[in-house]
PDB file of C-alpha atoms in Angstrom:
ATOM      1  CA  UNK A 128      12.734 -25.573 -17.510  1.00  0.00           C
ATOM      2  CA  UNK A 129       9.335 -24.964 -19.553  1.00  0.00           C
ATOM      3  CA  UNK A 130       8.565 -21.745 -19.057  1.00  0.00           C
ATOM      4  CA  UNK A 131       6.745 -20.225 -21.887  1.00  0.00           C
ATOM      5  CA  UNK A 132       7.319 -16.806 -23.528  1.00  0.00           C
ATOM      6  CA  UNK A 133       6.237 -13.819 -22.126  1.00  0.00           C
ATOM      7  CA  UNK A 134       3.371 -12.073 -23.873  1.00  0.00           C
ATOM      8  CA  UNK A 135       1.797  -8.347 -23.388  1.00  0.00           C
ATOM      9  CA  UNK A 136      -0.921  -8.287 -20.398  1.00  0.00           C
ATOM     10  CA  UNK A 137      -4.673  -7.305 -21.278  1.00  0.00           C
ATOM     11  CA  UNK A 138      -6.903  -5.515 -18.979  1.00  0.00           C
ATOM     12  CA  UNK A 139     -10.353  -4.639 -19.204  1.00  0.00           C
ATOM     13  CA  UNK A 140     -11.569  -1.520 -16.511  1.00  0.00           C
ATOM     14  CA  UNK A 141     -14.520   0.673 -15.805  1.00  0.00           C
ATOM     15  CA  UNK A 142     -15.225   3.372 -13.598  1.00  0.00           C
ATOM     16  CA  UNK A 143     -18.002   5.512 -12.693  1.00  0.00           C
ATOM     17  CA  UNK A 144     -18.113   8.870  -9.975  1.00  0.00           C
ATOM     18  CA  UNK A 145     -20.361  11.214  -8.953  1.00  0.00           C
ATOM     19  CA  UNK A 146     -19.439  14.872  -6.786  1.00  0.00           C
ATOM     20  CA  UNK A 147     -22.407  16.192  -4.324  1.00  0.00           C
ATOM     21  CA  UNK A 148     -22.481  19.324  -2.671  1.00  0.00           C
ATOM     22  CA  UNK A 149     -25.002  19.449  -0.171  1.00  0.00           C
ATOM     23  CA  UNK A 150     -24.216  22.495   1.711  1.00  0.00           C
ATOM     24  CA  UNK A 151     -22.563  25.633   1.337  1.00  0.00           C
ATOM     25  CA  UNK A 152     -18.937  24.769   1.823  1.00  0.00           C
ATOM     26  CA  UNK A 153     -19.553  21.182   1.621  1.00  0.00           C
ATOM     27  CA  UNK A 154     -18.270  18.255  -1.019  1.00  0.00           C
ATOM     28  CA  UNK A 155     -18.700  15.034  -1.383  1.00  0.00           C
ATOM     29  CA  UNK A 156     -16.737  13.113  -3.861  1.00  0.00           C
ATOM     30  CA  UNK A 157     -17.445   9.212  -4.417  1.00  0.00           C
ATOM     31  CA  UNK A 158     -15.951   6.849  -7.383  1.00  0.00           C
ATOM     32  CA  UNK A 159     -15.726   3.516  -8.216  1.00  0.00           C
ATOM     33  CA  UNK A 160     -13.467   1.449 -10.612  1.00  0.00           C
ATOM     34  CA  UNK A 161     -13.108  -2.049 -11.695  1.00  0.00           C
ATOM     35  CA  UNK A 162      -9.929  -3.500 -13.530  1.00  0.00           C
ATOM     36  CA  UNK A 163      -9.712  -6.471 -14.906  1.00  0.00           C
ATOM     37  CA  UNK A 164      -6.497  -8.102 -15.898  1.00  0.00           C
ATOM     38  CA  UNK A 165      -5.565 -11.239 -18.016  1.00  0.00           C
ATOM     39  CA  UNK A 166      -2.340 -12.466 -18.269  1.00  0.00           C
ATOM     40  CA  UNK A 167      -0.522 -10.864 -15.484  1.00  0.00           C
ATOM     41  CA  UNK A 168       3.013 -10.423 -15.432  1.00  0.00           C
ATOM     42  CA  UNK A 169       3.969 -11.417 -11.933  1.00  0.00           C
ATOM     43  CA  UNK A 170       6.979 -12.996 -10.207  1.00  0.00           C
ATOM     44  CA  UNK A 171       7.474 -16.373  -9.610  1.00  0.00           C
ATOM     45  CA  UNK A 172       8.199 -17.655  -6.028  1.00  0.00           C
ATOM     46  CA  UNK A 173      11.571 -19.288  -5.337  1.00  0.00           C
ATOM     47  CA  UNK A 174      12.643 -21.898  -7.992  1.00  0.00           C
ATOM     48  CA  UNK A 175      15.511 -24.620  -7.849  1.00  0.00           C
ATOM     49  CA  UNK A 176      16.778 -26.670 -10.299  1.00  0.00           C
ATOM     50  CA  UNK A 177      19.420 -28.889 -10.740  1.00  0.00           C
ATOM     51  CA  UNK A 178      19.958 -27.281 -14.436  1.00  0.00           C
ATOM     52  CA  UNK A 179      20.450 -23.798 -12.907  1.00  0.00           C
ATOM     53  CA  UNK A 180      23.923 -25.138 -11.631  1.00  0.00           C
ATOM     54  CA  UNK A 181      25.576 -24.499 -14.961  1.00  0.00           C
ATOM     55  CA  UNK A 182      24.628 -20.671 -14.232  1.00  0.00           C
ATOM     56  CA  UNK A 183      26.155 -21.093 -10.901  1.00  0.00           C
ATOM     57  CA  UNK A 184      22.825 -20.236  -9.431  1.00  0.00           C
ATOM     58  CA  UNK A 185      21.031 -22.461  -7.285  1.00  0.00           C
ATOM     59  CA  UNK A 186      17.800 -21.153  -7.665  1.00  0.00           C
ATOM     60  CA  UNK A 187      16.199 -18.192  -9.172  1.00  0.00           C
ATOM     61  CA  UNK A 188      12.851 -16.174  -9.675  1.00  0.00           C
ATOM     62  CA  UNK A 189      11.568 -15.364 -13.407  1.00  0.00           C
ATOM     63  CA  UNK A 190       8.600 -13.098 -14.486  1.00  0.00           C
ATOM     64  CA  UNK A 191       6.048 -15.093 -15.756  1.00  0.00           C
ATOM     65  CA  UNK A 192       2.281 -14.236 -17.169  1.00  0.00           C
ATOM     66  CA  UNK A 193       0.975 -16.533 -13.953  1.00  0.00           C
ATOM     67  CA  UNK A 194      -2.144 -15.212 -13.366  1.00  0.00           C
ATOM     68  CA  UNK A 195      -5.460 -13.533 -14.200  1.00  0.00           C
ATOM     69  CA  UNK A 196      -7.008 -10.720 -11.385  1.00  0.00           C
ATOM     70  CA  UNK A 197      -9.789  -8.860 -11.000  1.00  0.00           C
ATOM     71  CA  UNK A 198      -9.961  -5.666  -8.674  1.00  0.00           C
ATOM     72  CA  UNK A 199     -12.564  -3.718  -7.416  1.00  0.00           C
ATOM     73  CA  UNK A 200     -12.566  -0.551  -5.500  1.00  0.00           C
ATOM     74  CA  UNK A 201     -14.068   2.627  -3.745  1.00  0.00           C
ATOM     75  CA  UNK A 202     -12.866   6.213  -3.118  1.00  0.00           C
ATOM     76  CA  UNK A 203     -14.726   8.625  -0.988  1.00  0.00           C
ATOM     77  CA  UNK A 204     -13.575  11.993  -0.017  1.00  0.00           C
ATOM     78  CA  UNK A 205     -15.570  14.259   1.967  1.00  0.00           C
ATOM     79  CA  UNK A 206     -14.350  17.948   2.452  1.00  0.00           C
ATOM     80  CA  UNK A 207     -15.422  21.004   4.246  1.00  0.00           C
ATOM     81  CA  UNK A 208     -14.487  24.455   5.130  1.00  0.00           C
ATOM     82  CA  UNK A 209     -15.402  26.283   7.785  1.00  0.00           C
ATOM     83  CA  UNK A 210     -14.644  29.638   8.813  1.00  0.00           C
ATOM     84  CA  UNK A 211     -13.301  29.802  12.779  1.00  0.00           C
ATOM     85  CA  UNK A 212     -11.886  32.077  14.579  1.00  0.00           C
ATOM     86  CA  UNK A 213     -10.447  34.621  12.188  1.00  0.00           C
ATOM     87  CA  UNK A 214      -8.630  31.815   9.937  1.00  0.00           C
ATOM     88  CA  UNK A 215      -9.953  28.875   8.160  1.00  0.00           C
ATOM     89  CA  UNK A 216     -10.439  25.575   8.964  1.00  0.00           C
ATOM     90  CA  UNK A 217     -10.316  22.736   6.474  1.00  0.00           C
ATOM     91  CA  UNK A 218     -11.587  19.264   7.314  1.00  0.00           C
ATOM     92  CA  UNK A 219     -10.789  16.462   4.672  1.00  0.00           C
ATOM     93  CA  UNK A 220     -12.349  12.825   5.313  1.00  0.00           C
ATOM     94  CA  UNK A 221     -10.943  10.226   2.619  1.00  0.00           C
ATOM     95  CA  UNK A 222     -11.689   6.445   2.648  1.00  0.00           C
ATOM     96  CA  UNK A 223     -10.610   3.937  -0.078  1.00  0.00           C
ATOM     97  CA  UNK A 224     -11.987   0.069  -0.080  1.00  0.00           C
ATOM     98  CA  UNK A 225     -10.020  -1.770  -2.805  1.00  0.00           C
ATOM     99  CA  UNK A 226     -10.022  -6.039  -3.359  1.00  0.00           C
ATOM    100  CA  UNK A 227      -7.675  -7.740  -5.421  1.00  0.00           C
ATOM    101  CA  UNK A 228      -8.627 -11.382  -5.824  1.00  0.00           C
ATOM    102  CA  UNK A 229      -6.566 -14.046  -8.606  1.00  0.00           C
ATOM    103  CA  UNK A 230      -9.613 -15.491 -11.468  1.00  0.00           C
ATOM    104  CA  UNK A 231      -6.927 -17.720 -12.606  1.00  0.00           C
ATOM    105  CA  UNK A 232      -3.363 -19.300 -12.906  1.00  0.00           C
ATOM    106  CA  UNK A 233      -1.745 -20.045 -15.860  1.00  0.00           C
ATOM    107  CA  UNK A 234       1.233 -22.940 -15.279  1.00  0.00           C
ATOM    108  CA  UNK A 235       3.191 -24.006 -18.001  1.00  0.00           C
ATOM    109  CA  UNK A 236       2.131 -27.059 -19.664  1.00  0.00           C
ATOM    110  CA  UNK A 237       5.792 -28.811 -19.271  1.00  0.00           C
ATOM    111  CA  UNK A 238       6.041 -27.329 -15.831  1.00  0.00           C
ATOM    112  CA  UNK A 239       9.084 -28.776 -14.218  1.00  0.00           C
ATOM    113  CA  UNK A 240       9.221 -27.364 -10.442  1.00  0.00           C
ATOM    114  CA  UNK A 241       5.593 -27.775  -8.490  1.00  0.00           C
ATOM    115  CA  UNK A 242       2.693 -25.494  -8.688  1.00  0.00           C
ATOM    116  CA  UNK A 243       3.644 -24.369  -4.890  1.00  0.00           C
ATOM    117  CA  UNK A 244       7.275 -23.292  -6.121  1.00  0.00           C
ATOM    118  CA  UNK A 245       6.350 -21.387  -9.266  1.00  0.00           C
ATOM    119  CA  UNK A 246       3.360 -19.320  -7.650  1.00  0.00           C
ATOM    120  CA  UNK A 247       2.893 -20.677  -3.961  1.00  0.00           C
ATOM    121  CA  UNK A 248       1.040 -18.828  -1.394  1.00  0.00           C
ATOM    122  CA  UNK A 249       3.616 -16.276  -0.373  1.00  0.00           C
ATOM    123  CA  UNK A 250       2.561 -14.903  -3.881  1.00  0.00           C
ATOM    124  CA  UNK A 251      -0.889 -15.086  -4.015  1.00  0.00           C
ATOM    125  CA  UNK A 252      -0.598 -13.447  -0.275  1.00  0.00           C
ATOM    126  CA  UNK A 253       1.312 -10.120  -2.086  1.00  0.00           C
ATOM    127  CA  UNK A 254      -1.249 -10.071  -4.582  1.00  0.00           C
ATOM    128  CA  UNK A 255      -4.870 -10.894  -2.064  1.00  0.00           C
ATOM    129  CA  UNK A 256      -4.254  -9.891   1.572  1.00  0.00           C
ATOM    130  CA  UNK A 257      -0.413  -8.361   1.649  1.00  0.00           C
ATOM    131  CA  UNK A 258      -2.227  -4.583   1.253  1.00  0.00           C
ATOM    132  CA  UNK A 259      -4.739  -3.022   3.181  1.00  0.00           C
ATOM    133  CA  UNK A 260      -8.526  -3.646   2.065  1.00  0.00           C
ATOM    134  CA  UNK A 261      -9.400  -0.015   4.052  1.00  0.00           C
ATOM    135  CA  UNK A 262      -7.631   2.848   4.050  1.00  0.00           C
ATOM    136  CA  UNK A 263      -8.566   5.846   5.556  1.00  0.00           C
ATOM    137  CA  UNK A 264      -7.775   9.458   6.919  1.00  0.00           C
ATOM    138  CA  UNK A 265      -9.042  12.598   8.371  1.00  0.00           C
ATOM    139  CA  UNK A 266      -7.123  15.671   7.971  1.00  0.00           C
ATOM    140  CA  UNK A 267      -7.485  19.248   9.727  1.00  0.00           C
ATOM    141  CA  UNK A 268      -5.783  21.863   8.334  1.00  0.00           C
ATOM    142  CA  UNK A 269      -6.406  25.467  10.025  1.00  0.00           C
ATOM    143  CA  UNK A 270      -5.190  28.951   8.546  1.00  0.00           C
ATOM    144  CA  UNK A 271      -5.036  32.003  10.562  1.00  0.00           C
ATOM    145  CA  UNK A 272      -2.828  35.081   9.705  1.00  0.00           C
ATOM    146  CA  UNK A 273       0.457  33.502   8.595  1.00  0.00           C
ATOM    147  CA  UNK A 274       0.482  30.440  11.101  1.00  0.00           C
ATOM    148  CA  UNK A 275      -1.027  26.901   9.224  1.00  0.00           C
ATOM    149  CA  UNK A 276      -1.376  24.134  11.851  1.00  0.00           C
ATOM    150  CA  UNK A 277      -2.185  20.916   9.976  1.00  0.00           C
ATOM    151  CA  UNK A 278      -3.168  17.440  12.163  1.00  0.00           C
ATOM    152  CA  UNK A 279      -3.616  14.270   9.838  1.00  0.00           C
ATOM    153  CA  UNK A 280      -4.764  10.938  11.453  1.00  0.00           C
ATOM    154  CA  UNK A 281      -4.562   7.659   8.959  1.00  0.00           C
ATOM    155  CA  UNK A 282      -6.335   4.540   9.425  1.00  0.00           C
ATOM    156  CA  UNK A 283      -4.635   1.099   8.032  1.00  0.00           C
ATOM    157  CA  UNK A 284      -6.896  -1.671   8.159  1.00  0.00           C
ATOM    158  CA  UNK A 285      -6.216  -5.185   8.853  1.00  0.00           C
ATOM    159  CA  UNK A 286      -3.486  -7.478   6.482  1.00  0.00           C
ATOM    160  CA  UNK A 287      -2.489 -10.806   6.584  1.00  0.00           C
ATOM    161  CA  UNK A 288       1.371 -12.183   5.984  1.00  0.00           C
ATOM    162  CA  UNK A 289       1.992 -15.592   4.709  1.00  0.00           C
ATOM    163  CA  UNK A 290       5.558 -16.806   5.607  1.00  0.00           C
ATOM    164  CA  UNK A 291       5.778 -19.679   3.213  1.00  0.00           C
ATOM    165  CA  UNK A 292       7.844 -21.505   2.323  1.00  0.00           C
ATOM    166  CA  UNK A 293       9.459 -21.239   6.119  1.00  0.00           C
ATOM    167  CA  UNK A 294       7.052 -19.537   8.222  1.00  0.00           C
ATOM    168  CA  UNK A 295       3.286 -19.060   9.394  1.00  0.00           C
ATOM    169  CA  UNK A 296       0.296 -17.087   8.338  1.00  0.00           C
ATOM    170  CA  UNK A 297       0.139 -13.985  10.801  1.00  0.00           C
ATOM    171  CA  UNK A 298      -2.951 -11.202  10.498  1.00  0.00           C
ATOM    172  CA  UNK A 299      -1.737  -8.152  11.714  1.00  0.00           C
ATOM    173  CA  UNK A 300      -4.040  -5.477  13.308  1.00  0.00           C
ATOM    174  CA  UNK A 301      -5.344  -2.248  12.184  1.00  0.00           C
ATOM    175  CA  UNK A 302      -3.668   0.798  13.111  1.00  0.00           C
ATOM    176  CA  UNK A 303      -3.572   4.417  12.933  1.00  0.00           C
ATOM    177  CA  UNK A 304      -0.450   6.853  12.227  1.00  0.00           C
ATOM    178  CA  UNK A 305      -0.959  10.538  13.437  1.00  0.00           C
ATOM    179  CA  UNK A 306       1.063  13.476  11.358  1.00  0.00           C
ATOM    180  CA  UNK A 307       1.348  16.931  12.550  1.00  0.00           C
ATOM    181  CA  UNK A 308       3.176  20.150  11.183  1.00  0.00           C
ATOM    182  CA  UNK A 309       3.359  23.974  11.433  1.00  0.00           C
ATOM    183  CA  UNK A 310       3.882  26.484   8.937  1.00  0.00           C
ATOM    184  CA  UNK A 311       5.133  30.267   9.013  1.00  0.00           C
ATOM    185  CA  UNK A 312       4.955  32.575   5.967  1.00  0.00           C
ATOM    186  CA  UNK A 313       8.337  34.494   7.001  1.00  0.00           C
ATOM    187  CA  UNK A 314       7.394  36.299   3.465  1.00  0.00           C
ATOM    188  CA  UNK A 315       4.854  36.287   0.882  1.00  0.00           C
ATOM    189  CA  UNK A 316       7.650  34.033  -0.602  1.00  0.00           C
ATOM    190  CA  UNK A 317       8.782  31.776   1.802  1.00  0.00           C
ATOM    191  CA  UNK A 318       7.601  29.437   4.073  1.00  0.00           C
ATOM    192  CA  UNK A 319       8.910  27.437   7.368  1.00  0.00           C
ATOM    193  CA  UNK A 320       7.117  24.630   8.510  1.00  0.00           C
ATOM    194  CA  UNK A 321       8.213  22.012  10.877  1.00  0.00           C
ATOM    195  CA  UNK A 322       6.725  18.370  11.936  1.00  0.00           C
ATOM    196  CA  UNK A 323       6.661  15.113  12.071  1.00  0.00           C
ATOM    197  CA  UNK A 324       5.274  12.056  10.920  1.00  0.00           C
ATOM    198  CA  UNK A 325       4.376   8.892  12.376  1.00  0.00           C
ATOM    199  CA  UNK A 326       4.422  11.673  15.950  1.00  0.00           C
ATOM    200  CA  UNK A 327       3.324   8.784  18.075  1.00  0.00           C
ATOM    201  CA  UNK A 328       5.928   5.683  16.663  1.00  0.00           C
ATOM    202  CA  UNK A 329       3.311   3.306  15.912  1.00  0.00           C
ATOM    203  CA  UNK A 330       4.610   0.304  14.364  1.00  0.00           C
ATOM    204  CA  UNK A 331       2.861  -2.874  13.003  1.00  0.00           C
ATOM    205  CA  UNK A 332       2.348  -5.800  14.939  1.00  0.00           C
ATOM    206  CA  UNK A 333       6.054  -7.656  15.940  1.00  0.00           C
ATOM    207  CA  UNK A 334       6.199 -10.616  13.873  1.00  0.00           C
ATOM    208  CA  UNK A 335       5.559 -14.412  15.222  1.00  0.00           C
ATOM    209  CA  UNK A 336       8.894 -15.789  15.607  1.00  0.00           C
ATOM    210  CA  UNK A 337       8.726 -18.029  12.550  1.00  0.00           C
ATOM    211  CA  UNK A 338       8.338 -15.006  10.087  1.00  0.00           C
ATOM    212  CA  UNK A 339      11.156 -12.758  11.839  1.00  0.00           C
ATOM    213  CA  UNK A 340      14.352 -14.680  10.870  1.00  0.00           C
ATOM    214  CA  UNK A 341      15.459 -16.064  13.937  1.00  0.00           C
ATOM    215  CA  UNK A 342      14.157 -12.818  15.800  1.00  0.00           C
ATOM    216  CA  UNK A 343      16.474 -10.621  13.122  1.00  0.00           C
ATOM    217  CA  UNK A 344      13.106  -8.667  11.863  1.00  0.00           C
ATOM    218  CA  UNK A 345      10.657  -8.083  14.591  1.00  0.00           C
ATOM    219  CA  UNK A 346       8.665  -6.206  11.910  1.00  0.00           C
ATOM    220  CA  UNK A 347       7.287  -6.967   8.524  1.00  0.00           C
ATOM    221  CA  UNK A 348       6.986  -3.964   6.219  1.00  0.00           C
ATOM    222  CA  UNK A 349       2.934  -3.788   5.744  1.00  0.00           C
ATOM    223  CA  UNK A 350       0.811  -0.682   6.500  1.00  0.00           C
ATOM    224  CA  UNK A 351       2.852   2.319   8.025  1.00  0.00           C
ATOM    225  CA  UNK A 352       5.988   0.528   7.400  1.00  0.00           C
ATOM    226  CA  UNK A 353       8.810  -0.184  10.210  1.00  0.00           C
ATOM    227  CA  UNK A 354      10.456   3.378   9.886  1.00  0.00           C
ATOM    228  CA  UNK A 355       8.420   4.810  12.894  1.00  0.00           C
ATOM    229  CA  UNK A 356       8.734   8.683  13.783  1.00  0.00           C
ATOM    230  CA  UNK A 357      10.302  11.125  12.123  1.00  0.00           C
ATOM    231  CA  UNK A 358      10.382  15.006  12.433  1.00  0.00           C
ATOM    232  CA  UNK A 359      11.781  17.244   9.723  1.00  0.00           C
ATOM    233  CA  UNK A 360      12.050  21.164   8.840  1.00  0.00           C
ATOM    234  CA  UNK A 361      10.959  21.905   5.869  1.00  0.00           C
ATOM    235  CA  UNK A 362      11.702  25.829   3.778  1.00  0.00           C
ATOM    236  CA  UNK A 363       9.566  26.677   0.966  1.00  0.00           C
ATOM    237  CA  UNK A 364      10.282  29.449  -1.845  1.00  0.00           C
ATOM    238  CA  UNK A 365       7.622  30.336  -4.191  1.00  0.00           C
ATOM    239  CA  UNK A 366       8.706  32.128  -7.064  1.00  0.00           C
TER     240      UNK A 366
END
């Protein structure tokens, strides 16, 4: 079908960080990264091919080294305790920027299906816009005696969905997933906590028609995910 060989990928990367503390109590924690890669192994969009019949397949999907990408990217995390109340409160802000973008494609020189059907733009979409560019949360975590009451908010920034090769390109809205849990030290040892996740059962946006199957999927699986709430009890031995 000329598809070449596979070959090892090459990346290039660099990253650089610095850690403040500009109060008592007080960090601050910032680094940045860059990755480049060359050669990416990736996988192919949908292929047909009339000489995929003697397989008794009528179309298939075959790692390939497709494409070159280049990604950049952020971290801060902020963190601070403070003492309250006979316990202690810990405050944790975190906030990640990372882009992905594709330098380059690399089609086979005897390629036999179109450029659209070995890397279309449902791919590109997985690699550039599938993920989150922002990502974010703020987590409060307070100690006192042998209670821990912990209350985690994350933010999801925007994504886009291409449907190709049957559907429509759909940007879905931020959102923000609240988790909350308590713990009991029974013992020294052991531990009960109890929560849940997701407490509010935010979901991401319902998908336009033409991306849900006939109305089968009403959600895509980007940010939070389409698993919405769930509460769990959780006993911890430490030995």
């Amino acid at each position: 079908m000329g598809f070449d060989k596979l070959k090892q990928e090459t990346s290039v990367n660099a990253s650089a960080g610095f850690t403040l503390k500009p109060a008592n109590r007080l960090f601050i924690t910032v680094d940045g990264y860059w990755i480049r890669v060359k050669d990416r192994i990736v996988i192919t969009s949908n292929i047909e091919d009339p000489r995929l019949a003697q397989y008794n397949v009528e179309s298939g999907r075959f790692f390939a080294n497709a494409i070159d990408t280049e990604t950049k990217g952020v971290d801060v995390v902020v963190t601070y305790d403070w003492k309250l109340g006979g316990g202690n409160l810990n405050i944790s802000l975190a906030g990640n920027y990372t882009e992905t973008r594709i330098t380059d494609f690399h089609f086979p020189e005897n390629l036999v299906p179109s450029q659209d059907e070995y890397f279309g733009p449902d791919q590109v979409n997985i690699i550039e816009t599938l993920s989150p560019k922002t990502k974010a949360s703020l987590g409060l975590n307070y100690a006192v005696g042998k209670f821990n009451f912990m209350v985690r908010n994350t933010y999801f920034g925007q994504v886009i969905r291409d449907g190709y090769p049957f559907g429509k390109v759909q940007s879905f809205s931020p959102k923000v997933v609240t988790d909350v849990s308590v713990g009991y030290d029974i013992t020294k040892s052991i531990n009960l906590t109890i929560g849940a996740n997701n407490v509010f059962d935010v979901f991401p946006d319902r998908q336009i028609y033409e991306n849900s199957y006939y109305g089968v999927f009403k959600y895509a699986p980007v940010q939070m995910g389409t698993l919405g709430n769930y509460f769990f009890g959780r006993l911890n031995f430490n030995f």
